[in-house]
PDB file of C-alpha atoms in Angstrom:
ATOM      1  CA  UNK A 696    -105.988  68.229 -50.031  1.00  0.00           C
ATOM      2  CA  UNK A 697    -106.438  70.387 -47.081  1.00  0.00           C
ATOM      3  CA  UNK A 698    -105.325  74.019 -46.225  1.00  0.00           C
ATOM      4  CA  UNK A 699    -102.199  73.846 -44.019  1.00  0.00           C
ATOM      5  CA  UNK A 700    -103.032  77.005 -41.316  1.00  0.00           C
ATOM      6  CA  UNK A 701     -99.457  75.631 -39.669  1.00  0.00           C
ATOM      7  CA  UNK A 702     -97.363  76.664 -42.298  1.00  0.00           C
ATOM      8  CA  UNK A 703     -95.139  79.820 -42.027  1.00  0.00           C
ATOM      9  CA  UNK A 704     -96.210  80.446 -45.609  1.00  0.00           C
ATOM     10  CA  UNK A 705     -99.762  79.951 -46.696  1.00  0.00           C
ATOM     11  CA  UNK A 706     -99.619  76.316 -48.184  1.00  0.00           C
ATOM     12  CA  UNK A 707    -101.707  73.272 -49.258  1.00  0.00           C
ATOM     13  CA  UNK A 708    -101.543  69.731 -48.091  1.00  0.00           C
ATOM     14  CA  UNK A 709    -101.107  67.565 -50.706  1.00  0.00           C
ATOM     15  CA  UNK A 710    -102.018  63.672 -51.096  1.00  0.00           C
ATOM     16  CA  UNK A 711    -100.225  62.552 -54.306  1.00  0.00           C
ATOM     17  CA  UNK A 712    -100.652  59.147 -56.446  1.00  0.00           C
ATOM     18  CA  UNK A 713     -97.295  57.638 -57.762  1.00  0.00           C
ATOM     19  CA  UNK A 714     -99.150  54.736 -58.820  1.00  0.00           C
ATOM     20  CA  UNK A 715     -98.811  50.911 -57.465  1.00  0.00           C
ATOM     21  CA  UNK A 716     -95.050  50.697 -57.047  1.00  0.00           C
ATOM     22  CA  UNK A 717     -94.606  53.558 -54.427  1.00  0.00           C
ATOM     23  CA  UNK A 718     -98.006  54.518 -53.827  1.00  0.00           C
ATOM     24  CA  UNK A 719     -99.618  57.463 -52.137  1.00  0.00           C
ATOM     25  CA  UNK A 720     -97.451  60.000 -50.387  1.00  0.00           C
ATOM     26  CA  UNK A 721     -98.353  63.316 -48.630  1.00  0.00           C
ATOM     27  CA  UNK A 722     -96.364  66.682 -49.161  1.00  0.00           C
ATOM     28  CA  UNK A 723     -97.127  69.920 -48.608  1.00  0.00           C
ATOM     29  CA  UNK A 724     -96.386  72.896 -51.036  1.00  0.00           C
ATOM     30  CA  UNK A 725     -96.521  76.681 -51.104  1.00  0.00           C
ATOM     31  CA  UNK A 726     -98.666  76.930 -54.135  1.00  0.00           C
ATOM     32  CA  UNK A 727    -101.627  79.048 -52.824  1.00  0.00           C
ATOM     33  CA  UNK A 728    -100.877  82.414 -54.862  1.00  0.00           C
ATOM     34  CA  UNK A 729    -101.691  80.413 -58.171  1.00  0.00           C
ATOM     35  CA  UNK A 730    -103.693  77.766 -57.697  1.00  0.00           C
ATOM     36  CA  UNK A 731    -107.162  76.676 -55.987  1.00  0.00           C
ATOM     37  CA  UNK A 732    -107.445  73.448 -54.386  1.00  0.00           C
ATOM     38  CA  UNK A 733    -110.171  72.402 -56.895  1.00  0.00           C
ATOM     39  CA  UNK A 734    -107.849  72.877 -59.837  1.00  0.00           C
ATOM     40  CA  UNK A 735    -105.314  70.381 -58.334  1.00  0.00           C
ATOM     41  CA  UNK A 736    -107.339  67.631 -57.759  1.00  0.00           C
ATOM     42  CA  UNK A 737    -106.223  64.850 -60.608  1.00  0.00           C
ATOM     43  CA  UNK A 738    -103.834  67.328 -61.847  1.00  0.00           C
ATOM     44  CA  UNK A 739    -100.161  65.610 -62.772  1.00  0.00           C
ATOM     45  CA  UNK A 740     -97.167  66.929 -61.223  1.00  0.00           C
ATOM     46  CA  UNK A 741     -93.659  66.460 -60.829  1.00  0.00           C
ATOM     47  CA  UNK A 742     -92.325  65.404 -57.522  1.00  0.00           C
ATOM     48  CA  UNK A 743     -89.187  63.455 -55.944  1.00  0.00           C
ATOM     49  CA  UNK A 744     -89.823  60.534 -53.787  1.00  0.00           C
ATOM     50  CA  UNK A 745     -86.084  59.378 -52.819  1.00  0.00           C
ATOM     51  CA  UNK A 746     -85.606  62.404 -50.221  1.00  0.00           C
ATOM     52  CA  UNK A 747     -85.794  61.746 -46.459  1.00  0.00           C
ATOM     53  CA  UNK A 748     -89.083  63.080 -45.139  1.00  0.00           C
ATOM     54  CA  UNK A 749     -89.511  66.355 -43.538  1.00  0.00           C
ATOM     55  CA  UNK A 750     -91.640  67.042 -40.218  1.00  0.00           C
ATOM     56  CA  UNK A 751     -93.403  70.459 -40.745  1.00  0.00           C
ATOM     57  CA  UNK A 752     -95.298  71.325 -37.481  1.00  0.00           C
ATOM     58  CA  UNK A 753     -97.809  68.296 -36.847  1.00  0.00           C
ATOM     59  CA  UNK A 754     -97.353  67.212 -40.836  1.00  0.00           C
ATOM     60  CA  UNK A 755     -94.841  64.851 -41.991  1.00  0.00           C
ATOM     61  CA  UNK A 756     -94.077  65.640 -45.721  1.00  0.00           C
ATOM     62  CA  UNK A 757     -93.078  62.563 -47.712  1.00  0.00           C
ATOM     63  CA  UNK A 758     -91.937  64.030 -50.977  1.00  0.00           C
ATOM     64  CA  UNK A 759     -90.606  66.992 -52.659  1.00  0.00           C
ATOM     65  CA  UNK A 760     -93.427  68.898 -54.794  1.00  0.00           C
ATOM     66  CA  UNK A 761     -91.196  70.650 -57.856  1.00  0.00           C
ATOM     67  CA  UNK A 762     -91.838  73.910 -58.961  1.00  0.00           C
ATOM     68  CA  UNK A 763     -90.295  77.066 -60.653  1.00  0.00           C
ATOM     69  CA  UNK A 764     -89.684  79.882 -57.763  1.00  0.00           C
ATOM     70  CA  UNK A 765     -90.768  83.784 -58.932  1.00  0.00           C
ATOM     71  CA  UNK A 766     -89.126  86.946 -58.033  1.00  0.00           C
ATOM     72  CA  UNK A 767     -91.673  87.273 -55.351  1.00  0.00           C
ATOM     73  CA  UNK A 768     -91.464  83.722 -53.863  1.00  0.00           C
ATOM     74  CA  UNK A 769     -94.659  82.588 -55.932  1.00  0.00           C
ATOM     75  CA  UNK A 770     -94.540  79.053 -57.411  1.00  0.00           C
ATOM     76  CA  UNK A 771     -95.252  77.328 -60.569  1.00  0.00           C
ATOM     77  CA  UNK A 772     -95.477  73.648 -60.575  1.00  0.00           C
ATOM     78  CA  UNK A 773     -93.304  71.911 -62.607  1.00  0.00           C
ATOM     79  CA  UNK A 774     -95.776  69.253 -64.746  1.00  0.00           C
ATOM     80  CA  UNK A 775     -95.868  66.995 -67.551  1.00  0.00           C
ATOM     81  CA  UNK A 776     -97.014  68.321 -71.090  1.00  0.00           C
ATOM     82  CA  UNK A 777     -98.903  65.189 -71.860  1.00  0.00           C
ATOM     83  CA  UNK A 778    -100.991  62.356 -69.750  1.00  0.00           C
ATOM     84  CA  UNK A 779     -98.486  59.835 -68.495  1.00  0.00           C
ATOM     85  CA  UNK A 780     -98.465  56.943 -65.896  1.00  0.00           C
ATOM     86  CA  UNK A 781     -98.171  58.042 -62.368  1.00  0.00           C
ATOM     87  CA  UNK A 782     -95.225  56.997 -60.676  1.00  0.00           C
ATOM     88  CA  UNK A 783     -92.480  57.186 -63.761  1.00  0.00           C
ATOM     89  CA  UNK A 784     -88.957  57.938 -63.148  1.00  0.00           C
ATOM     90  CA  UNK A 785     -87.850  61.470 -63.812  1.00  0.00           C
ATOM     91  CA  UNK A 786     -84.857  61.610 -66.090  1.00  0.00           C
TER      92      UNK A 786
END
């Protein structure tokens, strides 16, 4: 996990483990208002992997991290309530 100073709004560059079948994907997320980098390590989140990759500056985002966007533009990550296997389908 790294800061992403090239992004238009404050963001982190994330490395996400989707399990053996999908593997590791990278994404960026504007989640700096509510989350510190160290709080995100080993945290399970919900993300979409079947979207096209997106170039953001010099960084290639390979998946879309999902979150609820507040009135001020702050993002709250969507996450499972219980620990589950990485890479399960969303339904």
